[in-house]
Short mmCIF file of C-alpha atoms and ligand atoms in Angstrom, two decimals:
data_model
loop_
_atom_site.label_atom_id
_atom_site.label_comp_id
_atom_site.label_asym_id
_atom_site.label_seq_id
_atom_site.Cartn_x
_atom_site.Cartn_y
_atom_site.Cartn_z
CA MET A 14 -10.38 40.49 47.88
CA ASP A 15 -13.91 39.66 48.14
CA ILE A 16 -13.80 35.71 48.77
CA ARG A 17 -16.71 33.86 47.26
CA ALA A 18 -17.74 30.76 47.01
CA GLN A 19 -18.94 28.58 43.87
CA VAL A 20 -20.36 25.08 43.62
CA SER A 21 -18.35 24.37 40.11
CA MET A 22 -18.25 21.23 37.91
CA VAL A 23 -16.21 19.78 34.92
CA PHE A 24 -17.22 17.81 32.13
CA HIS A 25 -15.16 14.84 30.80
CA LEU A 26 -16.10 14.39 27.45
CA ASP A 27 -13.88 12.71 26.08
CA LYS A 28 -16.14 10.03 28.73
CA CYS A 29 -19.39 11.12 27.13
CA ILE A 30 -21.33 8.57 25.44
CA GLY A 31 -24.17 10.92 24.13
CA CYS A 32 -26.90 8.76 26.06
CA HIS A 33 -29.67 11.40 27.44
CA THR A 34 -29.34 9.65 30.15
CA CYS A 35 -29.08 13.49 31.63
CA SER A 36 -31.40 14.50 30.19
CA VAL A 37 -34.10 12.32 31.16
CA ALA A 38 -33.35 12.74 34.93
CA CYS A 39 -33.68 16.52 34.63
CA LYS A 40 -36.63 16.33 32.63
CA ASN A 41 -38.79 13.28 34.78
CA VAL A 42 -37.75 15.93 38.33
CA TRP A 43 -38.13 19.54 37.31
CA THR A 44 -39.58 20.21 33.87
CA ASP A 45 -42.42 17.31 33.28
CA ARG A 46 -45.12 19.48 33.47
CA PRO A 47 -47.16 21.59 31.75
CA GLY A 48 -46.19 25.03 29.73
CA ALA A 49 -42.26 23.42 30.18
CA GLU A 50 -42.49 20.11 27.63
CA TYR A 51 -40.05 22.16 25.67
CA MET A 52 -37.77 23.03 27.86
CA TRP A 53 -34.28 20.70 28.64
CA TRP A 54 -32.35 22.19 31.37
CA ASN A 55 -29.59 19.59 30.21
CA ASN A 56 -29.44 19.23 26.56
CA VAL A 57 -26.73 16.76 25.21
CA GLU A 58 -25.52 17.69 21.63
CA THR A 59 -23.72 16.71 18.53
CA LYS A 60 -20.77 18.41 17.95
CA PRO A 61 -20.36 19.24 14.91
CA GLY A 62 -24.04 20.38 14.95
CA THR A 63 -26.80 23.46 15.48
CA GLY A 64 -27.63 22.82 18.62
CA PHE A 65 -30.83 23.65 20.82
CA PRO A 66 -32.57 26.35 20.34
CA THR A 67 -31.39 25.94 16.74
CA LEU A 68 -28.24 27.95 16.35
CA TRP A 69 -27.71 29.08 20.01
CA GLU A 70 -24.42 29.83 19.05
CA ASP A 71 -25.30 32.61 16.87
CA GLN A 72 -24.67 35.79 18.49
CA SER A 73 -25.15 38.19 15.74
CA HIS A 74 -28.72 36.94 15.58
CA TYR A 75 -29.48 36.83 19.29
CA LYS A 76 -27.14 38.68 20.81
CA GLY A 77 -26.33 37.26 24.36
CA GLY A 78 -23.77 38.06 26.76
CA TRP A 79 -21.29 41.34 27.12
CA GLU A 80 -19.49 43.03 24.59
CA LEU A 81 -16.72 45.20 25.52
CA LYS A 82 -16.38 48.86 24.74
CA GLY A 83 -14.54 51.56 25.45
CA ARG A 84 -10.45 52.56 25.66
CA ASP A 85 -7.67 51.01 27.61
CA GLY A 86 -7.70 52.40 30.72
CA ASN A 87 -11.83 52.71 30.20
CA LYS A 88 -13.35 49.46 28.88
CA LYS A 89 -16.49 48.32 30.31
CA LEU A 90 -19.13 45.57 29.77
CA GLU A 91 -22.19 46.07 28.34
CA LEU A 92 -25.25 43.74 27.39
CA LYS A 93 -25.19 42.64 23.68
CA SER A 94 -29.18 42.57 23.94
CA GLN A 95 -30.40 45.71 25.25
CA ASN A 96 -29.22 49.01 26.05
CA LYS A 97 -30.30 51.98 27.56
CA ILE A 98 -32.34 53.44 24.56
CA ASP A 99 -33.91 50.82 23.48
CA SER A 100 -34.73 48.55 26.60
CA PHE A 101 -37.75 49.26 27.51
CA VAL A 102 -39.26 49.01 23.78
CA LYS A 103 -37.44 45.52 23.52
CA LEU A 104 -40.05 44.55 26.64
CA PHE A 105 -42.88 44.30 24.50
CA TYR A 106 -41.33 43.71 20.95
CA ASN A 107 -37.70 41.84 20.42
CA PRO A 108 -36.43 40.54 17.48
CA ASN A 109 -33.84 38.96 19.05
CA GLN A 110 -36.06 36.76 21.09
CA PRO A 111 -35.59 32.38 19.71
CA GLY A 112 -39.51 31.70 18.98
CA LEU A 113 -41.06 28.49 19.19
CA GLU A 114 -39.37 27.27 16.04
CA ASP A 115 -35.85 27.50 17.14
CA TYR A 116 -36.99 25.24 19.73
CA TYR A 117 -39.75 22.90 18.23
CA GLU A 118 -43.78 22.35 19.13
CA PRO A 119 -43.96 19.86 21.79
CA TRP A 120 -46.13 17.12 21.64
CA THR A 121 -47.60 13.88 21.99
CA TYR A 122 -49.31 10.57 20.13
CA ASN A 123 -53.19 9.83 20.36
CA TYR A 124 -52.71 6.73 22.09
CA ALA A 125 -56.05 6.22 23.21
CA ASN A 126 -56.87 5.48 19.53
CA LEU A 127 -54.72 2.40 19.13
CA PHE A 128 -57.54 0.98 21.65
CA GLU A 129 -60.55 2.83 20.62
CA ALA A 130 -60.33 3.02 17.07
CA GLU A 131 -63.55 1.71 14.95
CA ALA A 132 -62.87 -0.85 13.67
CA GLY A 133 -61.94 -0.98 9.99
CA ASP A 134 -59.23 -1.85 7.07
CA ASP A 135 -56.69 -0.32 8.63
CA GLN A 136 -54.49 -0.68 11.45
CA PRO A 137 -55.52 2.45 13.67
CA THR A 138 -52.48 4.27 14.23
CA ALA A 139 -51.59 6.99 16.76
CA ILE A 140 -51.47 10.49 15.14
CA PRO A 141 -48.74 13.09 16.61
CA VAL A 142 -50.88 15.93 18.66
CA SER A 143 -49.89 19.23 19.53
CA LEU A 144 -48.84 19.42 23.34
CA ILE A 145 -50.12 23.25 23.34
CA THR A 146 -53.46 23.38 21.36
CA GLY A 147 -53.99 19.64 21.27
CA GLU A 148 -54.71 19.96 17.52
CA PRO A 149 -53.31 17.00 15.21
CA MET A 150 -49.49 18.39 13.54
CA ASN A 151 -46.76 16.97 11.49
CA ILE A 152 -43.62 16.94 13.75
CA GLU A 153 -41.19 19.35 11.53
CA ALA A 154 -38.50 19.86 14.92
CA GLY A 155 -37.94 17.91 18.52
CA PRO A 156 -35.26 18.16 20.86
CA ASN A 157 -31.96 16.52 19.40
CA TRP A 158 -33.11 17.27 16.00
CA ASP A 159 -29.49 16.85 14.87
CA ASP A 160 -28.35 13.96 17.05
CA ASP A 161 -25.51 12.07 15.66
CA LEU A 162 -25.57 13.23 12.37
CA SER A 163 -22.24 15.28 12.91
CA GLY A 164 -20.73 15.13 9.33
CA SER A 165 -24.07 15.42 7.80
CA THR A 166 -23.78 18.51 5.31
CA PHE A 167 -27.81 19.24 6.31
CA TYR A 168 -27.13 19.99 9.68
CA ALA A 169 -22.76 19.91 10.75
CA GLU A 170 -22.07 21.83 8.33
CA ASN A 171 -24.47 24.77 9.31
CA ASP A 172 -22.19 24.90 12.67
CA ILE A 173 -21.33 28.74 13.03
CA ASN A 174 -17.65 27.30 14.44
CA LEU A 175 -16.69 26.38 11.73
CA GLU A 176 -17.01 29.81 10.56
CA GLU A 177 -13.46 30.16 10.36
CA LEU A 178 -11.64 26.68 8.85
CA SER A 179 -10.44 27.81 5.52
CA ASP A 180 -12.21 25.57 2.32
CA GLU A 181 -9.40 22.77 2.37
CA GLU A 182 -9.96 22.17 6.43
CA ARG A 183 -13.47 22.01 5.33
CA GLU A 184 -13.58 20.08 3.19
CA GLN A 185 -11.08 17.71 4.94
CA LEU A 186 -13.63 17.77 8.09
CA PHE A 187 -16.55 16.14 6.29
CA GLU A 188 -14.43 13.82 4.24
CA ILE A 189 -16.32 10.94 4.51
CA GLU A 190 -13.44 9.01 6.33
CA ARG A 191 -12.71 11.36 8.78
CA ILE A 192 -16.09 12.39 9.62
CA SER A 193 -15.61 12.82 13.31
CA MET A 194 -18.10 14.04 16.79
CA MET A 195 -17.74 14.75 19.93
CA TYR A 196 -21.06 15.47 22.56
CA LEU A 197 -21.74 18.68 24.40
CA PRO A 198 -23.76 18.44 27.73
CA ARG A 199 -24.71 21.31 29.10
CA ILE A 200 -27.00 23.18 31.82
CA CYS A 201 -26.71 26.63 33.16
CA ASN A 202 -23.16 28.12 33.33
CA HIS A 203 -24.12 29.36 36.91
CA CYS A 204 -21.98 32.69 35.59
CA ALA A 205 -20.18 35.18 38.36
CA ASN A 206 -20.63 37.45 35.45
CA PRO A 207 -24.29 36.58 34.25
CA SER A 208 -26.16 38.58 32.02
CA CYS A 209 -29.20 37.43 32.69
CA VAL A 210 -28.88 38.73 36.56
CA ALA A 211 -27.90 42.13 34.59
CA SER A 212 -30.89 42.10 31.76
CA CYS A 213 -33.72 41.54 34.21
CA PRO A 214 -36.21 44.77 34.73
CA SER A 215 -38.08 43.15 37.65
CA GLY A 216 -35.07 42.16 39.57
CA ALA A 217 -36.07 38.74 40.06
CA LEU A 218 -32.87 36.78 38.78
CA TYR A 219 -30.00 36.51 41.28
CA LYS A 220 -26.40 34.78 42.09
CA ARG A 221 -27.00 33.21 45.91
CA GLY A 222 -24.16 34.34 48.01
CA GLU A 223 -23.48 31.11 49.55
CA ASP A 224 -23.24 29.23 46.81
CA GLY A 225 -22.30 31.05 43.63
CA ILE A 226 -26.13 29.00 41.95
CA VAL A 227 -28.74 31.59 39.92
CA LEU A 228 -32.01 31.97 39.81
CA ILE A 229 -34.77 32.99 39.21
CA ASN A 230 -37.64 34.31 41.82
CA GLN A 231 -40.57 32.86 40.41
CA ASP A 232 -42.33 35.38 42.40
CA VAL A 233 -40.86 38.33 41.40
CA CYS A 234 -40.63 37.33 37.91
CA ARG A 235 -42.59 39.23 35.74
CA GLY A 236 -41.93 36.76 32.74
CA TRP A 237 -40.83 40.48 30.44
CA ARG A 238 -38.08 37.56 29.31
CA ALA A 239 -35.30 39.99 29.13
CA CYS A 240 -33.41 36.97 30.72
CA ILE A 241 -33.76 34.42 27.82
CA SER A 242 -32.06 37.30 24.88
CA ALA A 243 -29.52 38.47 27.51
CA CYS A 244 -28.52 34.52 28.02
CA PRO A 245 -25.93 33.89 25.72
CA TYR A 246 -26.17 29.40 26.54
CA LYS A 247 -29.78 29.85 26.00
CA LYS A 248 -30.52 28.29 28.97
CA ILE A 249 -33.39 30.42 29.88
CA TYR A 250 -37.18 29.26 28.94
CA TYR A 251 -40.32 31.00 29.06
CA ASN A 252 -42.89 28.95 30.28
CA TRP A 253 -46.21 29.92 28.51
CA LYS A 254 -48.64 28.38 31.38
CA THR A 255 -47.39 30.44 34.47
CA GLY A 256 -45.94 33.08 32.49
CA LYS A 257 -42.86 33.35 34.08
CA SER A 258 -39.26 32.26 33.47
CA GLU A 259 -37.66 29.28 34.32
CA LYS A 260 -33.81 28.00 34.24
CA CYS A 261 -31.47 25.27 35.78
CA ILE A 262 -31.39 25.62 39.57
CA LEU A 263 -28.69 22.96 39.96
CA CYS A 264 -30.41 20.60 41.92
CA TYR A 265 -30.23 23.24 45.03
CA PRO A 266 -32.27 21.08 47.63
CA LYS A 267 -30.68 18.49 46.88
CA LEU A 268 -27.05 20.06 47.07
CA GLU A 269 -28.41 21.93 50.65
CA THR A 270 -28.39 18.08 51.64
CA GLY A 271 -25.72 17.08 50.51
CA GLN A 272 -26.99 15.03 47.77
CA ILE A 273 -25.77 15.18 44.68
CA PRO A 274 -27.96 16.76 41.20
CA ASN A 275 -29.69 14.54 38.83
CA CYS A 276 -28.16 14.84 35.73
CA PHE A 277 -25.00 14.47 37.91
CA GLN A 278 -25.97 11.21 39.76
CA SER A 279 -27.36 9.47 36.21
CA CYS A 280 -24.93 9.91 34.14
CA VAL A 281 -23.96 6.77 32.20
CA GLY A 282 -20.07 8.01 31.47
CA ARG A 283 -19.12 9.41 35.05
CA ILE A 284 -18.32 12.22 32.39
CA ARG A 285 -19.79 14.71 35.51
CA TYR A 286 -17.37 15.93 38.59
CA LEU A 287 -18.87 18.59 40.95
CA GLY A 288 -17.11 20.56 43.95
CA VAL A 289 -16.43 24.48 45.21
CA LEU A 290 -14.13 26.52 43.60
CA LEU A 291 -13.27 29.96 45.54
CA TYR A 292 -13.19 33.55 43.40
CA ASP A 293 -12.79 36.74 43.98
CA ALA A 294 -16.13 38.46 43.05
CA ASP A 295 -14.29 41.95 42.60
CA ARG A 296 -12.40 40.13 39.82
CA ALA A 297 -15.32 38.33 38.52
CA ALA A 298 -16.59 40.76 35.97
CA GLU A 299 -12.81 43.03 35.50
CA SER A 300 -11.46 39.38 34.89
CA MET A 301 -13.87 39.74 31.40
CA LYS A 302 -12.91 42.91 30.15
CA VAL A 303 -9.52 41.69 28.11
CA PRO A 304 -9.17 40.74 24.33
CA ASP A 305 -10.82 37.14 23.63
CA LYS A 306 -7.49 34.96 22.75
CA ALA A 307 -6.40 36.28 27.03
CA LEU A 308 -10.31 35.68 28.38
CA VAL A 309 -9.37 31.51 29.56
CA GLU A 310 -6.12 32.68 32.10
CA SER A 311 -7.77 36.23 32.41
CA GLN A 312 -10.40 34.17 34.42
CA ARG A 313 -7.64 31.67 36.23
CA THR A 314 -6.75 35.31 37.98
CA ALA A 315 -10.02 35.13 39.78
CA PHE A 316 -9.91 31.81 41.25
CA CYS A 317 -8.33 31.87 44.80
CA ASP A 318 -6.20 28.84 46.06
CA PRO A 319 -8.40 27.30 49.17
CA PHE A 320 -4.23 26.57 50.47
CA ASP A 321 -3.14 30.49 50.93
CA PRO A 322 -3.97 30.97 54.84
CA GLU A 323 -4.75 34.96 53.17
CA ILE A 324 -7.71 33.43 51.17
CA ILE A 325 -8.88 31.20 54.30
CA LYS A 326 -8.29 34.00 56.36
CA MET A 327 -10.88 36.55 53.71
CA ALA A 328 -13.17 33.33 53.08
CA LYS A 329 -13.75 32.96 56.48
CA ALA A 330 -14.28 36.72 57.28
CA ASN A 331 -16.72 36.47 54.30
CA GLY A 332 -19.02 33.72 56.29
CA ILE A 333 -17.68 30.89 54.20
CA SER A 334 -17.42 27.58 56.44
CA ASP A 335 -15.44 25.92 57.27
CA GLU A 336 -17.04 23.11 55.91
CA PHE A 337 -17.14 24.59 52.20
CA ILE A 338 -13.12 25.78 52.35
CA LYS A 339 -12.65 21.88 53.27
CA ALA A 340 -15.01 21.33 50.10
CA ALA A 341 -12.40 23.80 48.01
CA GLN A 342 -9.17 22.05 49.02
CA LEU A 343 -10.93 18.64 47.82
CA SER A 344 -12.19 19.61 45.58
CA PRO A 345 -11.34 17.76 41.64
CA ILE A 346 -12.65 21.27 40.03
CA TYR A 347 -9.72 22.74 41.71
CA LYS A 348 -7.49 20.29 39.83
CA TYR A 349 -9.18 20.38 36.61
CA VAL A 350 -8.94 23.78 36.27
CA MET A 351 -6.15 25.22 38.30
CA LYS A 352 -3.86 23.25 38.95
CA TRP A 353 -3.63 20.72 35.59
CA LYS A 354 -5.37 23.18 33.49
CA ILE A 355 -7.16 20.90 31.14
CA ALA A 356 -10.96 21.89 31.60
CA LEU A 357 -11.65 24.72 29.79
CA PRO A 358 -14.58 27.48 29.81
CA LEU A 359 -17.66 27.08 27.43
CA HIS A 360 -17.91 30.17 24.94
CA ILE A 361 -15.85 32.37 27.18
CA GLU A 362 -15.71 34.97 24.69
CA TYR A 363 -19.52 35.67 25.76
CA ARG A 364 -18.21 37.36 28.54
CA THR A 365 -20.23 35.77 31.84
CA MET A 366 -17.74 34.41 33.31
CA PRO A 367 -19.20 31.04 32.88
CA MET A 368 -17.94 28.75 35.92
CA LEU A 369 -18.50 25.59 35.05
CA PHE A 370 -15.85 23.62 32.98
CA TYR A 371 -15.41 20.98 29.57
CA VAL A 372 -11.96 18.51 29.38
CA PRO A 373 -12.18 18.59 25.46
CA PRO A 374 -11.96 15.57 23.63
CA LEU A 375 -8.97 13.89 23.05
CA LEU A 376 -10.67 11.14 21.00
CA PRO A 377 -10.83 12.90 17.63
CA VAL A 378 -8.13 14.31 17.83
CA MET A 379 -5.98 11.57 16.72
CA GLY A 380 -4.44 12.81 13.43
CA LYS A 381 -4.47 10.98 10.09
CA MET A 382 -1.16 10.43 8.37
CA ALA A 383 0.78 10.60 4.93
CA ASN A 384 -0.46 6.70 4.10
CA GLY A 385 -4.20 7.30 4.92
CA ILE A 386 -4.17 5.86 7.71
CA TYR A 387 -5.45 7.12 11.56
CA THR A 388 -2.41 6.95 14.06
CA ASN A 389 -1.82 7.68 17.50
CA ALA A 390 1.96 5.98 16.69
CA LEU A 391 4.00 7.50 20.10
CA ASP A 392 6.30 9.35 17.34
CA ASN A 393 3.39 11.29 15.38
CA PHE A 394 1.64 11.72 19.02
CA PHE A 395 2.00 15.36 18.94
CA THR A 396 2.92 16.06 15.32
CA SER A 397 -0.61 14.56 15.29
CA LEU A 398 -2.33 17.41 16.23
CA ASP A 399 -2.07 19.59 13.12
CA LYS A 400 -3.83 17.30 10.59
CA SER A 401 -6.58 16.40 13.31
CA ARG A 402 -9.56 14.84 12.44
CA LEU A 403 -11.45 17.64 14.54
CA PRO A 404 -9.13 20.95 13.38
CA MET A 405 -7.59 22.71 16.52
CA LYS A 406 -9.23 25.81 15.31
CA TYR A 407 -12.65 24.38 16.45
CA LEU A 408 -12.43 22.98 19.39
CA ALA A 409 -10.49 26.45 20.12
CA ARG A 410 -13.97 28.23 19.06
CA LEU A 411 -15.42 26.44 21.79
CA PHE A 412 -13.15 26.59 24.50
CA SER A 413 -10.94 29.41 24.62
CA ALA A 414 -12.43 32.39 23.04
CA GLY A 415 -10.08 30.99 19.95
CA ASN A 416 -6.80 30.60 21.14
CA GLU A 417 -4.97 27.01 19.44
CA ASP A 418 -2.80 27.61 21.76
CA ILE A 419 -4.54 26.74 24.90
CA ILE A 420 -6.51 23.81 23.07
CA GLU A 421 -3.39 22.60 22.09
CA TYR A 422 -1.91 22.97 25.80
CA VAL A 423 -4.50 20.55 27.48
CA MET A 424 -4.79 18.18 24.51
CA LYS A 425 -0.39 17.04 24.54
CA LYS A 426 -1.17 16.67 28.11
CA LEU A 427 -3.67 14.08 27.88
CA MET A 428 -1.70 12.57 24.87
CA ALA A 429 0.94 12.42 27.27
CA VAL A 430 -1.55 10.82 30.26
CA ARG A 431 -2.48 8.17 28.22
CA TYR A 432 0.61 7.20 26.84
CA TYR A 433 2.38 7.12 30.37
CA LYS A 434 -0.81 4.31 31.26
CA ARG A 435 -0.11 2.62 28.29
CA THR A 436 3.66 2.01 28.55
CA LEU A 437 2.84 1.13 32.14
CA ASP A 438 -0.05 -0.99 31.50
CA MET A 439 2.35 -3.16 28.65
CA GLN A 440 5.11 -3.24 30.56
CA ASP A 441 6.98 -1.57 28.00
CA ILE A 442 8.77 1.27 29.31
CA ASP A 443 10.98 2.44 26.99
CA LEU A 444 12.10 5.65 29.77
CA VAL A 445 13.38 7.67 27.05
CA MET A 446 10.47 8.08 25.54
CA MET A 447 8.12 8.26 28.20
CA ASN A 448 10.31 10.97 29.63
CA LYS A 449 10.39 12.67 25.60
CA MET A 450 6.43 12.46 26.02
CA MET A 451 6.35 13.69 29.24
CA ARG A 452 7.86 17.01 28.78
CA GLU A 453 6.29 17.40 25.77
CA GLY A 454 3.25 17.10 27.20
CA GLY A 455 4.06 19.23 31.00
CA THR A 456 3.43 16.63 33.05
CA THR A 457 5.65 14.45 35.19
CA PRO A 458 4.60 10.56 35.91
CA GLU A 459 2.91 12.07 39.24
CA GLU A 460 0.56 14.15 37.63
CA ALA A 461 0.18 11.61 35.24
CA GLU A 462 -0.76 8.70 37.42
CA GLU A 463 -2.91 11.78 39.12
CA ILE A 464 -4.92 12.88 36.34
CA TYR A 465 -5.45 9.29 35.67
CA ARG A 466 -6.77 7.87 38.77
CA LEU A 467 -9.70 11.33 39.01
CA THR A 468 -10.29 10.14 35.13
CA ALA A 469 -10.53 6.60 34.95
CA VAL A 470 -11.06 5.48 38.42
CA PRO A 471 -12.58 8.08 40.70
CA THR A 472 -14.56 6.63 43.83
CA ILE A 473 -17.85 8.55 43.86
CA ASP A 474 -16.81 10.71 46.31
CA GLN A 475 -13.74 11.88 44.96
CA ARG A 476 -16.08 12.93 42.10
CA PHE A 477 -18.25 15.17 44.17
CA VAL A 478 -17.08 17.06 46.74
CA ILE A 479 -19.96 18.65 48.36
CA PRO A 480 -20.39 20.28 51.52
CA GLU A 481 -23.66 20.16 52.76
CA ILE A 482 -25.32 23.95 52.58
CA GLN A 483 -26.23 26.20 56.13
CA ARG A 484 -29.00 28.54 54.92
CA GLU A 485 -29.13 30.05 58.24
CA GLU A 486 -25.25 30.04 57.92
CA SER A 487 -24.99 32.08 54.25
CA ILE A 488 -23.13 34.66 53.65
CA GLU A 489 -24.73 38.43 54.08
CA SER A 490 -24.44 40.58 51.26
CA THR A 491 -20.49 42.62 50.76
CA CYS A 492 -20.19 43.72 47.38
CA ASN A 493 -17.52 46.03 46.75
CA PRO A 494 -19.30 49.35 45.13
CA GLU A 495 -16.99 49.88 43.05
CA ILE A 496 -18.18 47.31 41.04
CA CYS A 497 -21.58 46.88 42.22
CA LYS A 498 -24.10 48.85 41.10
CA GLY A 499 -26.74 47.15 42.69
CA SER A 500 -28.12 45.74 39.20
CA CYS A 501 -25.76 42.04 39.17
CA GLY A 502 -27.87 40.35 42.52
CA ILE A 503 -23.89 38.67 42.90
CA GLY A 504 -23.83 38.46 46.92
CA VAL A 505 -27.67 39.88 47.59
CA ILE A 506 -29.04 37.16 49.67
CA GLN A 507 -33.07 36.90 48.78
CA PRO A 508 -35.21 34.39 50.17
CA PRO A 509 -35.73 30.89 48.71
CA THR A 510 -37.60 30.53 46.20
CA ARG A 511 -41.31 29.06 46.06
CA GLY A 512 -41.49 25.99 44.00
CA LEU A 513 -38.86 26.65 41.84
S1 LIG B 2 -26.04 30.48 31.40
FE1 LIG B 2 -25.04 32.50 32.34
S2 LIG B 2 -26.08 33.90 31.74
FE2 LIG B 2 -26.99 31.74 30.88
S3 LIG B 2 -28.76 31.43 32.45
FE3 LIG B 2 -27.05 30.85 33.58
S4 LIG B 2 -26.10 32.14 34.78
FE4 LIG B 2 -27.22 32.84 33.50
S1 LIG B 3 -25.99 10.77 31.40
FE1 LIG B 3 -23.72 11.46 31.17
S2 LIG B 3 -23.04 10.01 29.59
FE2 LIG B 3 -25.19 9.89 29.62
S3 LIG B 3 -25.36 12.00 27.73
FE3 LIG B 3 -25.14 12.93 29.80
S4 LIG B 3 -23.28 13.67 30.34
FE4 LIG B 3 -22.61 11.75 28.45
#
């Protein structure tokens, strides 16, 4: 086993109010400069919707992530975006590369005209001008162009995660009184099997050994943009001014001094949690070689119990500090992902082993009963899952590679916690019903109380468990030669990047 530490995250989607404060907090600090105007290292999408860049989840077009090839016993992962034959040609022409039209042309307004326009009959206006050419332009798209437009057949209906819904289910989803939406904040997933790192012909991308943050060495990047194609989450952007690629750096300068990343610190809904996960790097790529529906469970087999004395011994032998191990034991991420199993990765079928997790939203799940009333009536709590406003199939496409059983498990547990707390708060304890709910939700009053505490009333120290990172003590490369082909970059400690 090759134990590594990953600074990981959970987003609790029931708490996201779609305010975009996180996106603005990130932009103000990292991408408010020439060449980076159109970049949103953190963005928040409305789902169902088409996202940013437009239809980024359509891998039949963008060809991001890994493909599972070969037969049983000899399965291997290959990049979808390139192979040995076309990788050189694609450096010069790549039809799967997103273009400016898939993002948007950044603009500002000619505010000076409001003050300097000559006196006339009309009110002076501030017309939009392109931040790239400086010329006047018509605004035809922007970040979050489909914000809050779920239910609109113009945008939401084009969400490719609705592909497998039957006509009847589609009709139900877009029935006006059933319309429902959720917000999906997204940053780089700091994947454990990152296709971006494997695709870079210059070796500029790497995954830091000490905390798993994926970075681009700006001194080495030659702007080939292979990483932009290879990242299925489209979380790498090309800076047209510097000619280099850029991405979320998880605010590592803040993390190194024990501070909280900007998007996390500013989160109004307090939906974000950050902590350490210990994982077995030998299992990272291996765990992604199973059929789609088994991927979530398979990924969990790569995570390690931070209380297991054997794991602690191996972690220490790999140079992981006591401070990191203690952080892993207190980690809110370990609780959500491994202990309670209610936080899931986004689109794990891309097989990059994303290391950020989401608690799917319970709110839109409340079903519509025969009498036409939306309800979460006690007896119907679990049966209503079938009739949920956001179909289970849809949530499964997002968070469990189509495995509806996993989503159902999470929903039932979340519903049981809600029922448990409501019963206590209303001082209306029906023990028989409570026990039934706990059983069906696969939980206990003790666990429900724990989930409630960390979800609803956590202190900042419980939400963010950050060990200080001392680079001089960071672990040396201990790649397993059987898995490491030298291209992934995992474990290779590189010099700190300049600027980014
Ligand atoms: S999301 Fe994963 S594949 Fe994409 S840039 Fe981040 S680490 Fe790389
Ligand atoms: S700041 Fe928090 S609540 Fe607001 S959109 Fe971002 S993740 Fe959601």
